[in-house]
Coordinates of C-alpha atoms in Angstrom, one line a residue:
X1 CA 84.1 52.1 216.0
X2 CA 83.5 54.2 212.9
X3 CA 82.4 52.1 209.9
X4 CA 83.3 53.6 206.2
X5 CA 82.0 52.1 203.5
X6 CA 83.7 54.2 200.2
X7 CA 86.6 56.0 199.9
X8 CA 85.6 59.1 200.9
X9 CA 84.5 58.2 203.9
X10 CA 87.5 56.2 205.2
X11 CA 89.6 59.2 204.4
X12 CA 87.6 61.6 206.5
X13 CA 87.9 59.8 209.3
X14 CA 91.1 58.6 209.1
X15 CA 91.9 62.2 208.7
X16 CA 89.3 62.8 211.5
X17 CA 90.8 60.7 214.6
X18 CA 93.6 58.5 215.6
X19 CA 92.6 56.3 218.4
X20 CA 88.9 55.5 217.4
X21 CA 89.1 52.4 215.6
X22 CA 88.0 52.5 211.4
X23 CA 86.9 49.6 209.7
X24 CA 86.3 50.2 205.8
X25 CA 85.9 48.3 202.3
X26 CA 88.1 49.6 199.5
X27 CA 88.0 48.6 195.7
X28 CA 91.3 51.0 196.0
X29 CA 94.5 50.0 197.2
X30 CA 94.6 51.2 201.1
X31 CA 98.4 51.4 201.7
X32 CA 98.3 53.4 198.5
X33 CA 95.5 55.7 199.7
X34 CA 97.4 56.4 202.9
X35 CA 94.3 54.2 205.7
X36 CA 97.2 51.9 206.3
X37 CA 100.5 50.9 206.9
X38 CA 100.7 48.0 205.0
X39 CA 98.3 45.1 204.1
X40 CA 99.9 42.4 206.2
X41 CA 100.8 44.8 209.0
X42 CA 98.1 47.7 208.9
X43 CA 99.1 49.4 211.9
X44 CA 97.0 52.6 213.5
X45 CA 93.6 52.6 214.0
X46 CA 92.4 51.2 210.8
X47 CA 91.6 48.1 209.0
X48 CA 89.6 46.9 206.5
X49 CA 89.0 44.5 203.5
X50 CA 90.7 45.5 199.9
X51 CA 88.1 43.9 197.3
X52 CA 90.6 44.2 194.2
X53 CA 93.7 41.9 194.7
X54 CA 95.4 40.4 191.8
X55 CA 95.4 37.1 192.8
X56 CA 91.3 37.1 192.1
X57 CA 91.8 37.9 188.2
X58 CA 92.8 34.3 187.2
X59 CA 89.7 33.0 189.8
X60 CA 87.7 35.1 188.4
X61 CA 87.9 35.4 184.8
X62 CA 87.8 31.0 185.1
X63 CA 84.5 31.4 187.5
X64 CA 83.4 33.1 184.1
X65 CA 84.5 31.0 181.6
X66 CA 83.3 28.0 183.5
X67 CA 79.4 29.6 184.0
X68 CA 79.3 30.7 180.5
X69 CA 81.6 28.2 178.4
X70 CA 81.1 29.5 174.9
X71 CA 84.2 30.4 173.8
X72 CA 85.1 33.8 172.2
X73 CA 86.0 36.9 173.1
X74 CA 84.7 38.2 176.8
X75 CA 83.7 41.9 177.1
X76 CA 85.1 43.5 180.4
X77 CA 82.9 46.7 180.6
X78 CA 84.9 49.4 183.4
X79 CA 83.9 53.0 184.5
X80 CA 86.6 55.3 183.3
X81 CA 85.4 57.4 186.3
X82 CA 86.4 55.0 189.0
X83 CA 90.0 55.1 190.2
X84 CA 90.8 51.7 190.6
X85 CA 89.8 51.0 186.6
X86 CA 92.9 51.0 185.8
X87 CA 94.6 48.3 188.6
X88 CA 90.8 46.3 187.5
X89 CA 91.8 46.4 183.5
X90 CA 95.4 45.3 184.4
X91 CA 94.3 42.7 186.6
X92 CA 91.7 41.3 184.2
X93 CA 94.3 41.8 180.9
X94 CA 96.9 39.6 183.0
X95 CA 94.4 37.0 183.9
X96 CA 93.3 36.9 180.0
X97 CA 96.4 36.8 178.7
X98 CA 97.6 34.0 181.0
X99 CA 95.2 31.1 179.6
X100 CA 95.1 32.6 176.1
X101 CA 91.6 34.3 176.5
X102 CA 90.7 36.9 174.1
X103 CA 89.6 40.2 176.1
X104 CA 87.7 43.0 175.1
X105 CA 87.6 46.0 177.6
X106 CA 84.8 48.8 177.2
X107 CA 84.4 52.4 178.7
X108 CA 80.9 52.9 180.3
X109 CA 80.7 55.6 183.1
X110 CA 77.8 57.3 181.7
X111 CA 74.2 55.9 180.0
X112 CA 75.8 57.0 176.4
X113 CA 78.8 55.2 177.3
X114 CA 76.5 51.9 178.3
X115 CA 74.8 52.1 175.2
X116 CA 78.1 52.3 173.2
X117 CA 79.1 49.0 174.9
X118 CA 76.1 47.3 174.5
X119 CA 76.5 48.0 170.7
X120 CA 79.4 47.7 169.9
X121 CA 78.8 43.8 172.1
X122 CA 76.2 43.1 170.2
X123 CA 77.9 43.9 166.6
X124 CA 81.1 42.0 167.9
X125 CA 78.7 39.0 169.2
X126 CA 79.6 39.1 172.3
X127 CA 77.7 36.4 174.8
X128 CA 80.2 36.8 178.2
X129 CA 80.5 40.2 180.0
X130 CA 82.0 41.2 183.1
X131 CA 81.5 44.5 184.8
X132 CA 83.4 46.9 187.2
X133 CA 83.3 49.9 189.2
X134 CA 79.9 50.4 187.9
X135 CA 78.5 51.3 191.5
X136 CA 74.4 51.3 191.7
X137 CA 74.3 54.9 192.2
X138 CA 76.2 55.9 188.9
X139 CA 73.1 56.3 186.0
X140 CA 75.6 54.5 183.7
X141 CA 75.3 51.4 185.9
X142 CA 72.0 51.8 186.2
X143 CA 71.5 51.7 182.2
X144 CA 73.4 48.9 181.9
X145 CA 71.6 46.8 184.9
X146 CA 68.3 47.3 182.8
X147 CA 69.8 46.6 179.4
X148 CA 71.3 43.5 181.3
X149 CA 67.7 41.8 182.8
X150 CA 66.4 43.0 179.6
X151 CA 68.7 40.7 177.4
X152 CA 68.6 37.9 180.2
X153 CA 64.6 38.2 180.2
X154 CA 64.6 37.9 175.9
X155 CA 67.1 34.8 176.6
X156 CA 64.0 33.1 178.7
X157 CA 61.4 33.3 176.0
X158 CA 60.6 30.7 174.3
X159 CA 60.2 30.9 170.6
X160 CA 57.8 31.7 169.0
X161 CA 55.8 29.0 167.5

């Protein structure tokens, strides 16, 4: 069994071998990439788990309004870099729009970009963010992790006296 784990990786070796069986994890949409058939049906030697269906973007955005209830608009923070931004933006702007949520969707693939959001967040007020695409090996995610524990950890402190 071959394992892939990114995109890459799944297309090498379903480019690589028919009959060994691939299992992979794709934020992209496999049928679209060409590792299946179909999602129902995938046919071949490969299967896997698509993380980005559009049925999540209503569970998801109300997981997040339901952890952090202040109301206002949420920040949605995507790497332009990523292929599947675009399905994630649609996915989240069709959730958001559905219960009347105000939605506020921000570029960050590098650390520049992650310190634009985080600004322009903070000038806007912004309390609720939501990420994607920003994978742990991209320095922009990385930036933003830190600037993320950094806020959380300042939200912990008591006041001073």
């Amino acid at each position: 069994v071959l394992v892939a784990t990114d995109r890459p990786s799944a297309l090498a070796a379903k480019a690589a071998t028919a009959t060994i069986p691939i299992v992979f994890t794709s934020g992209e949409d496999p049928v679209r990439l060409g590792l299946v058939a179909s999602i129902n049906r995938p046919g071949g030697n490969a299967t896997g788990v698509f993380l980005l269906v559009p049925e999540l973007g209503p569970k998801r955005l109300g997981l997040l309004r339901e952890a952090l209830p202040k109301s206002g608009v949420i920040a949605f923070v995507v790497n332009p870099n990523t292929a599947s931004t675009p399905f994630q933006i649609k996915e989240i702007q069709t959730a958001a729009e559905s219960v009347g949520q105000p939605l506020l969707v921000l570029y960050a693939g590098t650390e520049k970009e992650v310190d634009a959001a985080f600004a322009m967040m903070a000038q806007r007020q912004i309390a609720q963010t939501r990420h994607a695409g920003l994978a742990p090996r991209n320095p922009g995610a990385v930036r933003m992790a830190r600037i993320r524990h950094r806020r959380r950890t300042d939200e912990l402190q008591p006041e001073p006296d």
